[in-house]
mmCIF file of C-alpha atoms in Angstrom:
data_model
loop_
_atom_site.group_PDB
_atom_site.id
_atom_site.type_symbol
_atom_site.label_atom_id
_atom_site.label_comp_id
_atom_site.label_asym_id
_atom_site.label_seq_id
_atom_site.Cartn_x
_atom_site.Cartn_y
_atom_site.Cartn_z
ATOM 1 C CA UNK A 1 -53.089 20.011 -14.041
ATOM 2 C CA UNK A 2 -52.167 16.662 -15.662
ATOM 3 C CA UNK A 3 -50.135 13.928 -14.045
ATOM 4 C CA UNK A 4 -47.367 13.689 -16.592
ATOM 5 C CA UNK A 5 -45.362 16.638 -14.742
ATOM 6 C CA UNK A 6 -46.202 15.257 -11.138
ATOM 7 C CA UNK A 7 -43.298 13.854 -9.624
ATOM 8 C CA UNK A 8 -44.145 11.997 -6.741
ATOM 9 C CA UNK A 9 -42.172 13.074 -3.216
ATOM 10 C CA UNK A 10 -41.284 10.230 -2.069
ATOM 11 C CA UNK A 11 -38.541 10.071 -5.727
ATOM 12 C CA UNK A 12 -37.032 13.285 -4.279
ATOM 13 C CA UNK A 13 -36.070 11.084 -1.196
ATOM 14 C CA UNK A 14 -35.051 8.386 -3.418
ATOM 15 C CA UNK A 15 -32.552 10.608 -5.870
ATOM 16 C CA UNK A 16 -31.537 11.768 -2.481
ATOM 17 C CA UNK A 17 -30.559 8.614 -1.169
ATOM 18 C CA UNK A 18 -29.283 7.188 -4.299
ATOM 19 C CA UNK A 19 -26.940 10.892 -4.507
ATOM 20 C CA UNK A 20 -25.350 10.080 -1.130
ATOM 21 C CA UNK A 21 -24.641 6.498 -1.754
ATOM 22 C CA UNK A 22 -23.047 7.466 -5.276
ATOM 23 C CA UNK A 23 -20.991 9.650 -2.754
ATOM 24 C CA UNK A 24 -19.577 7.301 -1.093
ATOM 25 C CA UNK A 25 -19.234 4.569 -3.374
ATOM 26 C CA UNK A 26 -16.885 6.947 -4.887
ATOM 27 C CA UNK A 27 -15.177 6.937 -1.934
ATOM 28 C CA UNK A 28 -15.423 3.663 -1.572
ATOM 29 C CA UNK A 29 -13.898 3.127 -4.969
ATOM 30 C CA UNK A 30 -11.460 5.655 -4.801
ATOM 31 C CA UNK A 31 -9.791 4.546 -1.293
ATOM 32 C CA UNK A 32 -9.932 1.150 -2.453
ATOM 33 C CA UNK A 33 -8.307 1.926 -5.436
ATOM 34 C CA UNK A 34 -4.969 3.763 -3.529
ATOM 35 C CA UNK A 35 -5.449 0.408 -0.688
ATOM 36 C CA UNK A 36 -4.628 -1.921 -3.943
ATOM 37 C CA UNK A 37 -1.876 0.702 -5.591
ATOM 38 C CA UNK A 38 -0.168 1.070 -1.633
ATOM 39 C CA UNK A 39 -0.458 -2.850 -0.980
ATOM 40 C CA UNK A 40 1.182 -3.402 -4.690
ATOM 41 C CA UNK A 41 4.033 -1.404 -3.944
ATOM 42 C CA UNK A 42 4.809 -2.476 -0.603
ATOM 43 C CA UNK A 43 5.070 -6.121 -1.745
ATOM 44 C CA UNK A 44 7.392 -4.819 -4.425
ATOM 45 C CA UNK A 45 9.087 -3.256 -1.513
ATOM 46 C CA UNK A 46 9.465 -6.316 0.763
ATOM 47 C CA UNK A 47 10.159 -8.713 -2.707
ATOM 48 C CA UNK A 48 13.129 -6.313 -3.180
ATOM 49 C CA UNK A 49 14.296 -5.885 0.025
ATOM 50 C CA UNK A 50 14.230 -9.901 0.777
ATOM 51 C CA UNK A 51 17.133 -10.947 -2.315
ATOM 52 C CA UNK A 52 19.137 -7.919 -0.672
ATOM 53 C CA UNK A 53 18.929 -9.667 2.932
ATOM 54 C CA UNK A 54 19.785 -12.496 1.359
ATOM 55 C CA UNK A 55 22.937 -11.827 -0.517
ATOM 56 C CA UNK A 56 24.259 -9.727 2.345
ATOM 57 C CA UNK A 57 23.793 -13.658 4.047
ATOM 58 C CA UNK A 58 25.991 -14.864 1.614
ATOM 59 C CA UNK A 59 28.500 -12.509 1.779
ATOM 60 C CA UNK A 60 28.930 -12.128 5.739
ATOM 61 C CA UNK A 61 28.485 -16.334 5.030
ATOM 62 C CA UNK A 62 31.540 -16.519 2.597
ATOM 63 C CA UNK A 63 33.535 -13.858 4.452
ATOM 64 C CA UNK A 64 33.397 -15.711 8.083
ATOM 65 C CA UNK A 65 34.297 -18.959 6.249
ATOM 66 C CA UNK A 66 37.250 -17.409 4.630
ATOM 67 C CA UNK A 67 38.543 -15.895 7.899
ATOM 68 C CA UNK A 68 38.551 -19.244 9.533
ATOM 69 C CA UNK A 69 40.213 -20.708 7.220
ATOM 70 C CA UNK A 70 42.694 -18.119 7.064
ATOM 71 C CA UNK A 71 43.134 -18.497 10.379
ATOM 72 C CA UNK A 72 44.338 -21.851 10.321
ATOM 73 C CA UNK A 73 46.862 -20.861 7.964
ATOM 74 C CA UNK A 74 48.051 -18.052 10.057
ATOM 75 C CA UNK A 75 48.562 -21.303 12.890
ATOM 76 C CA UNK A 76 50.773 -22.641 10.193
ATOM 77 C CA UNK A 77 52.468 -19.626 9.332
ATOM 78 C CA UNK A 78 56.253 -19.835 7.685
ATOM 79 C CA UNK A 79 57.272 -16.043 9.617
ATOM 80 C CA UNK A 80 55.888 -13.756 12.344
ATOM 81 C CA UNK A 81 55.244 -11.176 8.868
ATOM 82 C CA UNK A 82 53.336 -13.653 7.480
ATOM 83 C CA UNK A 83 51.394 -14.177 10.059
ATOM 84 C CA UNK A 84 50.665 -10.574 10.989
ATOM 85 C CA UNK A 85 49.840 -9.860 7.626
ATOM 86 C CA UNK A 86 47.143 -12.885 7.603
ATOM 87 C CA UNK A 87 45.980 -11.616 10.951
ATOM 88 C CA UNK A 88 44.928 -8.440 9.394
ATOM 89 C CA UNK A 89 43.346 -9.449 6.753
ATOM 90 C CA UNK A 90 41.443 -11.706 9.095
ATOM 91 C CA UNK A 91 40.579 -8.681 11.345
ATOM 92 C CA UNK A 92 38.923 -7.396 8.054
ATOM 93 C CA UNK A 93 37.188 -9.913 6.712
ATOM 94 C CA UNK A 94 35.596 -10.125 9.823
ATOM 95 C CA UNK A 95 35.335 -6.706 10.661
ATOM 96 C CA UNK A 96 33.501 -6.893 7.044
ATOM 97 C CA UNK A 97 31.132 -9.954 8.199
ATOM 98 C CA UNK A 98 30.394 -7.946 11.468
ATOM 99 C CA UNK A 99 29.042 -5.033 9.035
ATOM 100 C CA UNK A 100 27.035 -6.778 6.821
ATOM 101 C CA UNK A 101 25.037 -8.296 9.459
ATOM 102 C CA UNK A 102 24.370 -4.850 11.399
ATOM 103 C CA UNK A 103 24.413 -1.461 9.659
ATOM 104 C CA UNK A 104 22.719 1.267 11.224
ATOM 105 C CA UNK A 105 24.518 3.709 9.513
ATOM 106 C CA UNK A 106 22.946 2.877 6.253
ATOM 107 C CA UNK A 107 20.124 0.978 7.339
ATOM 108 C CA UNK A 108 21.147 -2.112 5.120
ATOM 109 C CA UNK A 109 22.959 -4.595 7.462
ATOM 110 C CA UNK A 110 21.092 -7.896 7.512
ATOM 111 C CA UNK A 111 19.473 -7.366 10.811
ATOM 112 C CA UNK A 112 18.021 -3.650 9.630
ATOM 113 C CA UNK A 113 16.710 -5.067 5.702
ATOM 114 C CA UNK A 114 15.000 -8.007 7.776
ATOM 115 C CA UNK A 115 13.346 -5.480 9.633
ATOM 116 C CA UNK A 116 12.896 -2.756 7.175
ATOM 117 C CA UNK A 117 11.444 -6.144 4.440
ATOM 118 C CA UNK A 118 9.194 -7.244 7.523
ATOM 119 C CA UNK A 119 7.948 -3.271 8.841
ATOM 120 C CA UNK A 120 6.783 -3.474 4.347
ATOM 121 C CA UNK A 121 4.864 -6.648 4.983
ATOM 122 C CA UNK A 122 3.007 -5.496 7.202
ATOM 123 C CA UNK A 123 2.185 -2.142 5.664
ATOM 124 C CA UNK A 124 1.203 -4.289 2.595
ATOM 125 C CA UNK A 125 -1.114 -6.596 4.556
ATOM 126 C CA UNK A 126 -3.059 -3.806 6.566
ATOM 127 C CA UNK A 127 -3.239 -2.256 2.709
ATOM 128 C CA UNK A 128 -4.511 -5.714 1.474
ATOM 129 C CA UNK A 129 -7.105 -5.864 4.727
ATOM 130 C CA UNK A 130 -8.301 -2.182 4.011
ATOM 131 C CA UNK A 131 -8.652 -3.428 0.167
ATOM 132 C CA UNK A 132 -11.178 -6.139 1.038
ATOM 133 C CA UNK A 133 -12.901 -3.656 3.462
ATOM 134 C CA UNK A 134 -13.548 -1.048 0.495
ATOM 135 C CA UNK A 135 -14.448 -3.966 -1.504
ATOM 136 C CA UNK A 136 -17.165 -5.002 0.663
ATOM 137 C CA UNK A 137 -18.542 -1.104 0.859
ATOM 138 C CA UNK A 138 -18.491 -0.648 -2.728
ATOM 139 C CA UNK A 139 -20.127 -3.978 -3.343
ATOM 140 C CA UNK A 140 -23.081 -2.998 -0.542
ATOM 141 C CA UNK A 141 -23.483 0.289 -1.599
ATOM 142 C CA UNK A 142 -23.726 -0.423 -5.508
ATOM 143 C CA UNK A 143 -26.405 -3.086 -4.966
ATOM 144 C CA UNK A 144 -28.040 -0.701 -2.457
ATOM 145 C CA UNK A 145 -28.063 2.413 -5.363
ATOM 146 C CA UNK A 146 -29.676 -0.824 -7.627
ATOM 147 C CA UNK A 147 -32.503 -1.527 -5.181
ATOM 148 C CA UNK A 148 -33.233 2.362 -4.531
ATOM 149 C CA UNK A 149 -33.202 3.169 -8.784
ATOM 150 C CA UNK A 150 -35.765 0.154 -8.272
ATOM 151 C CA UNK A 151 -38.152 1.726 -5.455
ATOM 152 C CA UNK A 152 -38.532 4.747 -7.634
ATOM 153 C CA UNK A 153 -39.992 2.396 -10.845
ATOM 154 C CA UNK A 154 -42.020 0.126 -8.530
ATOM 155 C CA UNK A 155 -42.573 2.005 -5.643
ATOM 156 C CA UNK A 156 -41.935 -1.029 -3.177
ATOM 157 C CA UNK A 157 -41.021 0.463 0.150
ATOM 158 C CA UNK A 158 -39.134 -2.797 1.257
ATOM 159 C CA UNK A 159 -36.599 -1.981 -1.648
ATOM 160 C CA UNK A 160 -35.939 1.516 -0.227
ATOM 161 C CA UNK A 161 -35.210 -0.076 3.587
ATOM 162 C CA UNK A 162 -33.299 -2.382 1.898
ATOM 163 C CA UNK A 163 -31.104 -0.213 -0.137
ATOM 164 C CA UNK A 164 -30.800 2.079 2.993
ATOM 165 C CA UNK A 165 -29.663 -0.597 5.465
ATOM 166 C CA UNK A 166 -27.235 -1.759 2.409
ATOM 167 C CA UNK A 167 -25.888 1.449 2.256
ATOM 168 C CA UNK A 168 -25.113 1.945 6.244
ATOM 169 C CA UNK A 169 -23.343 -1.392 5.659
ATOM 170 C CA UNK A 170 -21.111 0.119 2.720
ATOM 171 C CA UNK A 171 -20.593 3.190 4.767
ATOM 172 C CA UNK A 172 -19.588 1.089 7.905
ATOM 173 C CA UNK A 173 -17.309 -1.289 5.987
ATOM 174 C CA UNK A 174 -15.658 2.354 4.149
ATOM 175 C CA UNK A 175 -14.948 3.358 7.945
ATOM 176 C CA UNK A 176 -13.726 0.211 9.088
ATOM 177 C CA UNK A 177 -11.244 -0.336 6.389
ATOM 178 C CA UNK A 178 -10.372 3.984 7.022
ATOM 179 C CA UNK A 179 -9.657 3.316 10.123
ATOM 180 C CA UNK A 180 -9.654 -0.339 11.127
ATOM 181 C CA UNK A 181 -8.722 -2.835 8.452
ATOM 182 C CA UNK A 182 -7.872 -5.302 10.225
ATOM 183 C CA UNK A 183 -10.944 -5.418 12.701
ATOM 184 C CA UNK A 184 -13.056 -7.240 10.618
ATOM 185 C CA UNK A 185 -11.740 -10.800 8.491
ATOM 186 C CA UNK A 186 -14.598 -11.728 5.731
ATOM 187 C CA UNK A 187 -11.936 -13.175 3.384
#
């Protein structure tokens, strides 16, 4: 039998090792890319939920100062109708002022967006920390597929070890930003 239609065991091993790191570098690639998408839209999440905070501020802001000074006028007021009238309104405004800075109800008083905007930050950063994470992987197991392809043309034995402990890294770093993002800080 000639040699041209030998194929040499140890390549079996090699495709075999180079198949399961393809695996999960798409994986890899694939989680990273939803980390990115969910980090992205959380920021766009908190960005919009911060102006909202922030006019609610203003408003609860303008209506306290308006009651106050309302209220001074009601001190100086001409008739006891006059004055009750200005008293209610006061009552409202600040009844008003009271709801902008706490709404349960709808979940948009100041103190609920602040949290709601902060609760998104957070989100977004574990997203950001799981992004670098798959990064890392996909980085380790793509140069580890590289050094394996390059075992089977030169046959160097040190390039297969080295594209299997490559890819244990790139599977550890896929777990750690699965489950743990924030365990490990490279970045």
């Amino acid at each position: 039998m000639s040699g041209a239609g030998h194929v040499d065991p140890s390549n079996k091993k090699v495709a075999l090792l180079i198949a399961v790191l393809a695996a999960f570098l798409a994986f890899s690639e694939t989680l990273g890319s939803s980390a990115q998408t969910e980090a992205l839209s959380r920021n766009i999440e908190a960005s919009n939920l911060w102006p909202f905070f922030q006019a609610k501020t203003i408003r609860m802001t303008t209506l306290r100062t308006a009651a106050e000074s309302l209220e001074v006028d009601a001190a100086n007021a001409a008739t006891p109708e006059a004055k009750a009238v200005i008293d209610k309104r006061v009552a409202s405004w600040k009844k008003t002022a009271e709801r902008y800075d706490s709404e349960p109800e709808t979940n948009e008083g100041r103190k609920e967006l602040s949290a709601r905007a902060k609760a998104s930050e957070q989100k977004r950063d574990r997203a950001l920390a799981a992004y670098h994470q798959y990064e890392v992987a996909s980085g380790a197991l793509q140069i580890a597929i590289v050094l394996a392809s390059a075992n089977v043309i030169t046959g160097a034995a040190f390039l297969m070890w080295g594209a299997a402990g490559l890819g244990v890294v790139g599977i550890i770093f896929t777990l750690i930003g699965f489950f743990a993002p924030t365990a490990v800080h490279l970045f």
